[in-house]
Amino acid sequence: MIEGAAALFARIESTWKSLSHKGRDRFSFCAFLGVLLLVTCAMYWRFIFCDDLLVYAGSGSDSIGQTVPFIVNEAERIQSGDFSIWNQYQFLGSVTAQHLSPDYLPMVFGSDAVPVMMLVSQMLKIVSAGVFFYLFTGYLGVSRISRYAAGLGCAFCSRMIALAPWTFYTLEVVIVAALLWGFERFYADNKKIAVLPFAIAAPALGGGAYPFVLYLLVLLGYAVFRVGYSWDAGWSGRRLAAFSGKFLLLVAAGVLLSLPALVPGLSMLLNSPRVENDLDSGFGLASLLVPSDWTMLAEEVVKLFSTSILGTMQTFSGSTNILNTPYFYCGLLVLIGLPFAFFGKTKRQKIWLGVIVLAAAFYFLSWGFRYLLNGFSVSGDDFRQSSCWVIAVLLFVGILGLDQLVKKVPRPLLAVWWGGALLVAFTAFAFLIFDEIDWRYFVLASAFLGAYMVVFAVFGLSKSRRLVAACLVFVVAAVPCEFFVQNYKMVTQATHLTRDDYWVQLGTDPEDSVTAVSSEREDTYRIDYKTALLTRSMAETYLGTQAYIGGSGPSQQVADFLSKVGNDYVEELGYSRYVYGFYDSALNALLGVKYLVYPSSSPDLYEPFGYHEVSDDGVYRVLENEYALPLMFGYDANEVISESDFSSVDRADRSLQMLKTAVLPDDAGESSREGISLQPSDSDAPVSLAQTDLEVTKEDQVHFDFPSTTEEYLELSMRLDATPSESGNVTIDAVFSASETGQKERVSYYTAAGEEDISVQLKNRSYDQLDVAIVATSACDDPVVGEISVRPYSNEEVIQFGRMIDNRLSSSSEVESYHNGILRGSIDMDEDGYLATSIPWNESWRVFVDGEEVEPMLINLGFLGAPLSQGEHEIELVYDRASLMLGYASFFGVSILIAVICAGNAVARRRTGLSRRRQG
């Protein structure tokens, strides 16, 4: 057997020696690619062959909660010919600019294919990152086995595996690898320009302005490092100037390629209350000296050794959460190689290597430095936004050191001593956070580390060629095994959806049930379907009232509107990415909520004031709102109130005030200062049927009886008090019961954590009992519901509310279409006044009245309006595409120019080669 193995080895060695240098490179690349594909398929086999989808819920719920609905939305819009960056399906309308995002590859095959294509996208990222980094290391002059370890380390780094639910954070790994490869191609041959500009643009196309700035700085830093590291007698001031000029031209080309996403992205950032809050948070140079606490430092160290050592998505035990925790693991060989990178280098090279190592170490140690690189948007304990470059530094320096070990550095036993030091540090920091550690992965990482130490000791000391070769074969086999066992549970132990789970969440469209009973055109009304999946309207492309807007969040104007009505959480926080829908009758009327949809499986959900059921198809119950306004309507010139006067109105009455009078900026005109009065004329205050001083908490419910009444409607009043938080929310169930008939009706009130005076009107069915309970919370520990009372909602109040609606409808407005960033309709004004819409304000909107452009104006705090004269008018609202078209022209123009230059260079190289062969 030994003789057979020796003979096989001899044949392999003979074949290898017979190959040319290029032949060996091709063989090595094919072998690397084969291993990369094999490990990728093995890691994700459940998703390839079983019913599981690479779509996450629970931990990683941004996958089903945001990423997938956004991609499905983009697929649906493109399929319908909607290419505008104004997306009417995101909340009440917002800007989205993902047409060219690499993360949106799953949309190419249509919305139904998106859940399956999420797996394809993730696997392509892994393979692309590995290939790009492998090609990058080819320019560093390192051995093939070092390139092999580097490519696998980049492909299967913990960031790539653990952050799969948050797709841009995995795309960043690909982008960094592509940036390094693109730069080295250009650095080696300044005519190879095809890759670098697109790699520069990729962060903006995939993630917007912030990652574009971050990775442009990373690239510039690497360019300075690379020139300094390789500076020799061949460099001169003239050569440096020529190189810098060409490099900056490529950077400029990358900026031009990024414009389709960068221009709208910058516009959103400049109009974002979240960004303003972040910048106002304050940062001084002294903050750079704020260190990581010991717990966080220990987590950073142990996460160098293992992806899953603090648990998987379902079992995570770290001090932060699965998204924010540090992910630095990219292979144990990288750690072993770190100090040996300084062997065999000149003094200048050692200094430059020391600079980037110190920069990465400072990132490890400094809370303030991380906070700075996070753009102040998340704290220094959050590693998701700015740590990818540290992985690149570890790989770069570690692979240079590994290459020295492979080339047999002097004193090879240093590898054992260094490995022992790593093991001691690993153990010490693991015991520091003993309760957080999954000790199985500690043992696993320690075993691989020990094995590598022994192998490199034998490798360095042995004189036997076959033993040396056996050591290298062991490394080649052990590295993919290490990445597989370190990462496999992180991939599989997560809250994935099956195909059936996915279609339960996104397989039925509430709008289908609405259009079956409506003669109106789609997208000319809003649908209220309250669900924990706040992006449902995006996934199903209907106009909704809920939202989860990541990144910069809603615009300043939308935040101003939300901060002045209903729950005070936006006013307290300054912004919020979450909107849970509205229960207020006046707000829903103003926003054009024509239909309320409930699951048929919940027949006990209440019938709000103004609604009546029109269908139940077994999937959804559809209720129609008789008070809903069109998406545009009118106010007379004397029906106005200034923002200052509006702010002085009691918060609970502001929606009714807005229904009665248009809210205009303080400098826009006179305020009528008309108050509202909806109480019956024969009373000074509501007549309560019952009220209680008891309070509802997470542990305690409230029940009380009240006398029945013959009034058609009842009003439930409550006050919610909860500490606002960015994602905090509360669900309150109030169940009305009729003791004689046994009939029950449930008000399920899903709202943000904050202070809110809740008023709900519902149909009275001889109810005389009420039970109130907090049935669910998220990121909210202290909700209290008090001041609970029930009173009749009088006929006079109903009549007055109807009169307000009639005043708004007196303009006889009609919306004919709303698609592709264009809204068309007509309106008939009884007298001079104002056009109002429920379309959020944006400076890019243009308003045309009877074909003539007029100056748009802000109305009702956050919406688009315009002055109108008396009479009939044709209205057209057009979202200006000039900047978008300029961005696309820039992108495609620069792409064509790069292609022409590269083609010209290729032709020139071919002619030069032919000429040399002829001369030879």
mmCIF file of C-alpha atoms in Angstrom, residues 332-612:
data_model
loop_
_atom_site.group_PDB
_atom_site.id
_atom_site.type_symbol
_atom_site.label_atom_id
_atom_site.label_comp_id
_atom_site.label_asym_id
_atom_site.label_seq_id
_atom_site.Cartn_x
_atom_site.Cartn_y
_atom_site.Cartn_z
ATOM 1 C CA LEU A 332 -6.487 29.900 11.492
ATOM 2 C CA LEU A 333 -3.574 29.799 9.066
ATOM 3 C CA VAL A 334 -3.967 33.563 8.683
ATOM 4 C CA LEU A 335 -3.416 34.016 12.422
ATOM 5 C CA ILE A 336 -0.423 31.690 12.420
ATOM 6 C CA GLY A 337 1.145 33.617 9.560
ATOM 7 C CA LEU A 338 0.759 37.147 10.967
ATOM 8 C CA PRO A 339 4.212 37.701 12.559
ATOM 9 C CA PHE A 340 6.072 35.913 9.771
ATOM 10 C CA ALA A 341 4.919 38.536 7.247
ATOM 11 C CA PHE A 342 7.793 40.677 8.547
ATOM 12 C CA PHE A 343 10.405 38.010 7.697
ATOM 13 C CA GLY A 344 12.485 38.579 4.588
ATOM 14 C CA LYS A 345 11.257 42.176 4.160
ATOM 15 C CA THR A 346 13.172 45.416 3.844
ATOM 16 C CA LYS A 347 12.978 48.011 6.586
ATOM 17 C CA ARG A 348 10.593 50.129 4.494
ATOM 18 C CA GLN A 349 8.303 47.164 3.882
ATOM 19 C CA LYS A 350 8.249 46.299 7.589
ATOM 20 C CA ILE A 351 7.258 49.877 8.429
ATOM 21 C CA TRP A 352 4.375 49.874 5.960
ATOM 22 C CA LEU A 353 3.190 46.477 7.132
ATOM 23 C CA GLY A 354 3.352 47.783 10.678
ATOM 24 C CA VAL A 355 1.178 50.758 9.724
ATOM 25 C CA ILE A 356 -1.728 48.650 8.471
ATOM 26 C CA VAL A 357 -1.404 46.166 11.339
ATOM 27 C CA LEU A 358 -1.525 49.042 13.834
ATOM 28 C CA ALA A 359 -4.561 50.505 12.046
ATOM 29 C CA ALA A 360 -6.397 47.168 12.384
ATOM 30 C CA ALA A 361 -5.275 46.848 16.017
ATOM 31 C CA PHE A 362 -6.545 50.358 16.741
ATOM 32 C CA TYR A 363 -9.902 49.340 15.296
ATOM 33 C CA PHE A 364 -9.887 46.372 17.705
ATOM 34 C CA LEU A 365 -9.048 48.479 20.723
ATOM 35 C CA SER A 366 -10.816 51.796 20.127
ATOM 36 C CA TRP A 367 -14.577 52.107 20.602
ATOM 37 C CA GLY A 368 -14.357 55.672 19.315
ATOM 38 C CA PHE A 369 -12.545 54.731 16.107
ATOM 39 C CA ARG A 370 -15.262 52.215 15.290
ATOM 40 C CA TYR A 371 -17.927 54.811 16.053
ATOM 41 C CA LEU A 372 -16.214 57.234 13.672
ATOM 42 C CA LEU A 373 -15.965 54.692 10.849
ATOM 43 C CA ASN A 374 -19.608 53.714 11.452
ATOM 44 C CA GLY A 375 -20.497 57.239 10.372
ATOM 45 C CA PHE A 376 -21.973 57.882 13.845
ATOM 46 C CA SER A 377 -25.048 55.922 12.745
ATOM 47 C CA VAL A 378 -24.449 53.044 15.160
ATOM 48 C CA SER A 379 -22.333 52.785 18.276
ATOM 49 C CA GLY A 380 -18.759 51.581 18.592
ATOM 50 C CA ASP A 381 -20.064 48.246 19.890
ATOM 51 C CA ASP A 382 -21.563 47.576 16.437
ATOM 52 C CA PHE A 383 -19.134 45.990 13.951
ATOM 53 C CA ARG A 384 -21.405 45.374 10.969
ATOM 54 C CA GLN A 385 -20.825 48.611 9.040
ATOM 55 C CA SER A 386 -17.089 49.160 9.082
ATOM 56 C CA SER A 387 -15.149 45.991 9.913
ATOM 57 C CA CYS A 388 -14.786 44.353 6.499
ATOM 58 C CA TRP A 389 -11.498 46.124 5.743
ATOM 59 C CA VAL A 390 -10.000 44.582 8.911
ATOM 60 C CA ILE A 391 -10.639 41.116 7.459
ATOM 61 C CA ALA A 392 -8.769 42.207 4.324
ATOM 62 C CA VAL A 393 -5.809 43.368 6.429
ATOM 63 C CA LEU A 394 -5.735 40.071 8.336
ATOM 64 C CA LEU A 395 -5.818 38.093 5.105
ATOM 65 C CA PHE A 396 -3.196 40.242 3.402
ATOM 66 C CA VAL A 397 -0.663 40.199 6.240
ATOM 67 C CA GLY A 398 -1.432 36.633 7.289
ATOM 68 C CA ILE A 399 -0.965 35.245 3.797
ATOM 69 C CA LEU A 400 2.356 37.054 3.374
ATOM 70 C CA GLY A 401 3.442 35.354 6.598
ATOM 71 C CA LEU A 402 2.072 31.974 5.572
ATOM 72 C CA ASP A 403 4.066 32.280 2.378
ATOM 73 C CA GLN A 404 7.218 32.740 4.438
ATOM 74 C CA LEU A 405 6.394 29.598 6.415
ATOM 75 C CA VAL A 406 5.862 27.648 3.195
ATOM 76 C CA LYS A 407 9.206 28.913 1.954
ATOM 77 C CA LYS A 408 10.793 27.676 5.196
ATOM 78 C CA VAL A 409 11.707 30.668 7.313
ATOM 79 C CA PRO A 410 14.761 30.395 9.566
ATOM 80 C CA ARG A 411 14.007 29.052 13.037
ATOM 81 C CA PRO A 412 10.827 27.161 12.063
ATOM 82 C CA LEU A 413 10.088 26.342 15.719
ATOM 83 C CA LEU A 414 8.955 29.956 16.018
ATOM 84 C CA ALA A 415 5.719 28.767 14.426
ATOM 85 C CA VAL A 416 5.220 26.474 17.415
ATOM 86 C CA TRP A 417 5.980 29.217 19.920
ATOM 87 C CA TRP A 418 3.673 31.663 18.139
ATOM 88 C CA GLY A 419 0.940 29.048 17.851
ATOM 89 C CA GLY A 420 1.293 28.356 21.565
ATOM 90 C CA ALA A 421 0.961 32.075 22.321
ATOM 91 C CA LEU A 422 -2.183 32.225 20.200
ATOM 92 C CA LEU A 423 -3.609 29.248 22.063
ATOM 93 C CA VAL A 424 -2.866 30.855 25.437
ATOM 94 C CA ALA A 425 -4.494 34.154 24.384
ATOM 95 C CA PHE A 426 -7.485 32.281 22.964
ATOM 96 C CA THR A 427 -7.929 30.370 26.207
ATOM 97 C CA ALA A 428 -7.520 33.403 28.451
ATOM 98 C CA PHE A 429 -10.056 35.525 26.627
ATOM 99 C CA ALA A 430 -12.469 32.607 26.300
ATOM 100 C CA PHE A 431 -12.443 32.122 30.082
ATOM 101 C CA LEU A 432 -12.996 35.844 30.518
ATOM 102 C CA ILE A 433 -16.426 35.397 28.884
ATOM 103 C CA PHE A 434 -16.885 31.815 30.050
ATOM 104 C CA ASP A 435 -20.701 31.864 29.982
ATOM 105 C CA GLU A 436 -20.857 33.093 26.384
ATOM 106 C CA ILE A 437 -18.578 30.475 24.837
ATOM 107 C CA ASP A 438 -19.730 27.409 22.948
ATOM 108 C CA TRP A 439 -16.871 25.214 24.145
ATOM 109 C CA ARG A 440 -17.277 22.715 21.339
ATOM 110 C CA TYR A 441 -15.974 25.340 18.929
ATOM 111 C CA PHE A 442 -13.211 26.282 21.347
ATOM 112 C CA VAL A 443 -12.006 22.662 21.289
ATOM 113 C CA LEU A 444 -12.434 22.470 17.521
ATOM 114 C CA ALA A 445 -10.463 25.651 16.834
ATOM 115 C CA SER A 446 -7.760 24.627 19.321
ATOM 116 C CA ALA A 447 -7.429 21.223 17.643
ATOM 117 C CA PHE A 448 -6.949 22.736 14.188
ATOM 118 C CA LEU A 449 -4.529 25.287 15.591
ATOM 119 C CA GLY A 450 -2.483 22.550 17.286
ATOM 120 C CA ALA A 451 -2.470 20.431 14.136
ATOM 121 C CA TYR A 452 -1.194 23.336 12.039
ATOM 122 C CA MET A 453 1.546 24.045 14.596
ATOM 123 C CA VAL A 454 2.776 20.450 14.439
ATOM 124 C CA VAL A 455 2.594 20.334 10.643
ATOM 125 C CA PHE A 456 4.639 23.514 10.178
ATOM 126 C CA ALA A 457 7.178 22.405 12.763
ATOM 127 C CA VAL A 458 7.648 19.111 10.859
ATOM 128 C CA PHE A 459 7.579 20.968 7.561
ATOM 129 C CA GLY A 460 10.297 23.393 8.661
ATOM 130 C CA LEU A 461 12.583 20.812 10.268
ATOM 131 C CA SER A 462 12.209 17.874 7.886
ATOM 132 C CA LYS A 463 14.793 17.052 5.227
ATOM 133 C CA SER A 464 12.529 14.492 3.508
ATOM 134 C CA ARG A 465 10.881 15.758 0.339
ATOM 135 C CA ARG A 466 8.038 13.290 0.733
ATOM 136 C CA LEU A 467 7.382 14.309 4.318
ATOM 137 C CA VAL A 468 7.410 17.964 3.299
ATOM 138 C CA ALA A 469 4.983 17.166 0.489
ATOM 139 C CA ALA A 470 2.758 15.223 2.894
ATOM 140 C CA CYS A 471 2.633 18.265 5.177
ATOM 141 C CA LEU A 472 1.498 20.445 2.288
ATOM 142 C CA VAL A 473 -1.095 17.869 1.257
ATOM 143 C CA PHE A 474 -2.401 17.887 4.826
ATOM 144 C CA VAL A 475 -2.754 21.672 4.733
ATOM 145 C CA VAL A 476 -4.537 21.532 1.381
ATOM 146 C CA ALA A 477 -7.020 19.014 2.787
ATOM 147 C CA ALA A 478 -7.363 20.549 6.266
ATOM 148 C CA VAL A 479 -8.151 24.131 5.229
ATOM 149 C CA PRO A 480 -11.501 23.422 3.484
ATOM 150 C CA CYS A 481 -12.408 20.984 6.284
ATOM 151 C CA GLU A 482 -11.725 23.720 8.839
ATOM 152 C CA PHE A 483 -13.989 26.215 7.079
ATOM 153 C CA PHE A 484 -16.739 23.654 6.652
ATOM 154 C CA VAL A 485 -16.901 22.554 10.286
ATOM 155 C CA GLN A 486 -16.483 26.093 11.610
ATOM 156 C CA ASN A 487 -19.318 27.481 9.489
ATOM 157 C CA TYR A 488 -21.775 24.670 8.819
ATOM 158 C CA LYS A 489 -23.903 25.110 11.943
ATOM 159 C CA MET A 490 -24.059 28.866 11.386
ATOM 160 C CA VAL A 491 -25.613 28.138 8.006
ATOM 161 C CA THR A 492 -28.008 25.406 9.074
ATOM 162 C CA GLN A 493 -28.977 26.362 12.639
ATOM 163 C CA ALA A 494 -31.010 29.386 11.665
ATOM 164 C CA THR A 495 -34.661 30.273 11.306
ATOM 165 C CA HIS A 496 -34.994 29.526 7.617
ATOM 166 C CA LEU A 497 -38.342 29.453 5.881
ATOM 167 C CA THR A 498 -39.519 26.489 3.882
ATOM 168 C CA ARG A 499 -41.266 27.056 0.599
ATOM 169 C CA ASP A 500 -44.626 26.563 2.313
ATOM 170 C CA ASP A 501 -43.677 29.048 5.054
ATOM 171 C CA TYR A 502 -42.698 31.593 2.439
ATOM 172 C CA TRP A 503 -45.931 31.336 0.491
ATOM 173 C CA VAL A 504 -47.951 31.601 3.689
ATOM 174 C CA GLN A 505 -46.263 34.962 4.312
ATOM 175 C CA LEU A 506 -46.044 36.296 0.770
ATOM 176 C CA GLY A 507 -48.102 33.958 -1.373
ATOM 177 C CA THR A 508 -51.429 35.794 -1.183
ATOM 178 C CA ASP A 509 -52.020 39.371 -2.276
ATOM 179 C CA PRO A 510 -54.613 41.388 -0.320
ATOM 180 C CA GLU A 511 -55.102 43.570 -3.390
ATOM 181 C CA ASP A 512 -56.451 40.573 -5.321
ATOM 182 C CA SER A 513 -59.314 40.342 -2.828
ATOM 183 C CA VAL A 514 -59.907 44.082 -3.128
ATOM 184 C CA THR A 515 -59.896 44.266 -6.914
ATOM 185 C CA ALA A 516 -62.367 41.380 -7.047
ATOM 186 C CA VAL A 517 -64.999 43.670 -5.472
ATOM 187 C CA SER A 518 -63.793 47.083 -6.684
ATOM 188 C CA SER A 519 -64.459 48.748 -10.006
ATOM 189 C CA GLU A 520 -61.709 51.300 -9.349
ATOM 190 C CA ARG A 521 -58.315 51.266 -10.944
ATOM 191 C CA GLU A 522 -55.502 49.685 -8.984
ATOM 192 C CA ASP A 523 -53.038 52.041 -7.298
ATOM 193 C CA THR A 524 -55.579 54.871 -6.981
ATOM 194 C CA TYR A 525 -56.447 53.994 -3.369
ATOM 195 C CA ARG A 526 -54.644 52.715 -0.301
ATOM 196 C CA ILE A 527 -55.179 49.399 1.432
ATOM 197 C CA ASP A 528 -54.839 49.078 5.196
ATOM 198 C CA TYR A 529 -53.551 45.585 5.983
ATOM 199 C CA LYS A 530 -51.885 45.591 9.369
ATOM 200 C CA THR A 531 -49.315 42.854 9.702
ATOM 201 C CA ALA A 532 -46.030 42.271 11.492
ATOM 202 C CA LEU A 533 -44.441 42.178 8.009
ATOM 203 C CA LEU A 534 -44.302 45.955 7.615
ATOM 204 C CA THR A 535 -43.040 45.703 4.021
ATOM 205 C CA ARG A 536 -45.975 43.581 2.855
ATOM 206 C CA SER A 537 -47.242 46.381 0.596
ATOM 207 C CA MET A 538 -43.867 46.464 -1.154
ATOM 208 C CA ALA A 539 -43.810 42.716 -1.722
ATOM 209 C CA GLU A 540 -47.359 42.726 -3.117
ATOM 210 C CA THR A 541 -47.102 46.165 -4.824
ATOM 211 C CA TYR A 542 -50.161 47.833 -3.368
ATOM 212 C CA LEU A 543 -50.403 51.249 -1.739
ATOM 213 C CA GLY A 544 -50.197 50.676 1.993
ATOM 214 C CA THR A 545 -49.669 52.562 5.246
ATOM 215 C CA GLN A 546 -47.005 50.478 7.010
ATOM 216 C CA ALA A 547 -43.272 50.702 6.476
ATOM 217 C CA TYR A 548 -39.850 49.457 7.427
ATOM 218 C CA ILE A 549 -37.411 51.801 5.696
ATOM 219 C CA GLY A 550 -33.831 50.833 6.449
ATOM 220 C CA GLY A 551 -30.763 52.974 5.936
ATOM 221 C CA SER A 552 -31.570 56.679 6.058
ATOM 222 C CA GLY A 553 -35.219 56.074 6.961
ATOM 223 C CA PRO A 554 -38.182 58.276 5.922
ATOM 224 C CA SER A 555 -37.658 61.819 4.673
ATOM 225 C CA GLN A 556 -37.598 64.808 7.002
ATOM 226 C CA GLN A 557 -41.060 65.910 5.821
ATOM 227 C CA VAL A 558 -42.616 62.495 6.471
ATOM 228 C CA ALA A 559 -40.946 62.427 9.882
ATOM 229 C CA ASP A 560 -42.405 65.890 10.589
ATOM 230 C CA PHE A 561 -45.871 64.595 9.771
ATOM 231 C CA LEU A 562 -45.459 61.460 11.903
ATOM 232 C CA SER A 563 -44.045 63.459 14.800
ATOM 233 C CA LYS A 564 -47.119 65.692 15.018
ATOM 234 C CA VAL A 565 -49.929 63.117 14.913
ATOM 235 C CA GLY A 566 -50.760 59.943 16.820
ATOM 236 C CA ASN A 567 -47.983 58.240 18.776
ATOM 237 C CA ASP A 568 -45.157 60.535 19.922
ATOM 238 C CA TYR A 569 -42.312 58.056 19.264
ATOM 239 C CA VAL A 570 -41.017 59.918 16.198
ATOM 240 C CA GLU A 571 -41.091 63.211 18.072
ATOM 241 C CA GLU A 572 -39.119 61.656 20.933
ATOM 242 C CA LEU A 573 -36.584 59.761 18.804
ATOM 243 C CA GLY A 574 -36.245 62.332 16.034
ATOM 244 C CA TYR A 575 -36.901 59.678 13.391
ATOM 245 C CA SER A 576 -38.005 56.085 13.009
ATOM 246 C CA ARG A 577 -37.590 53.481 10.304
ATOM 247 C CA TYR A 578 -40.823 51.775 11.400
ATOM 248 C CA VAL A 579 -44.419 52.830 10.758
ATOM 249 C CA TYR A 580 -47.166 50.508 11.994
ATOM 250 C CA GLY A 581 -50.200 51.915 10.166
ATOM 251 C CA PHE A 582 -53.011 54.115 11.452
ATOM 252 C CA TYR A 583 -56.258 53.506 13.335
ATOM 253 C CA ASP A 584 -57.405 57.114 13.396
ATOM 254 C CA SER A 585 -60.498 57.613 11.188
ATOM 255 C CA ALA A 586 -59.484 61.113 10.109
ATOM 256 C CA LEU A 587 -55.913 60.108 9.218
ATOM 257 C CA ASN A 588 -57.044 57.101 7.207
ATOM 258 C CA ALA A 589 -59.531 59.323 5.356
ATOM 259 C CA LEU A 590 -56.838 61.910 4.588
ATOM 260 C CA LEU A 591 -54.379 59.261 3.387
ATOM 261 C CA GLY A 592 -56.898 57.715 1.011
ATOM 262 C CA VAL A 593 -57.288 54.394 2.832
ATOM 263 C CA LYS A 594 -60.257 53.025 0.916
ATOM 264 C CA TYR A 595 -60.073 49.399 2.067
ATOM 265 C CA LEU A 596 -59.272 47.580 5.286
ATOM 266 C CA VAL A 597 -58.255 43.938 4.917
ATOM 267 C CA TYR A 598 -58.329 41.255 7.601
ATOM 268 C CA PRO A 599 -57.387 37.594 7.319
ATOM 269 C CA SER A 600 -60.519 35.460 7.043
ATOM 270 C CA SER A 601 -59.045 33.354 9.815
ATOM 271 C CA SER A 602 -59.719 36.248 12.228
ATOM 272 C CA PRO A 603 -63.490 36.797 11.980
ATOM 273 C CA ASP A 604 -63.622 38.502 15.391
ATOM 274 C CA LEU A 605 -61.633 41.591 14.318
ATOM 275 C CA TYR A 606 -63.684 44.735 14.672
ATOM 276 C CA GLU A 607 -65.530 46.839 12.116
ATOM 277 C CA PRO A 608 -64.227 50.416 12.523
ATOM 278 C CA PHE A 609 -66.344 53.517 12.248
ATOM 279 C CA GLY A 610 -67.096 54.297 8.600
ATOM 280 C CA TYR A 611 -66.304 50.813 7.301
ATOM 281 C CA HIS A 612 -68.567 47.997 6.155
#
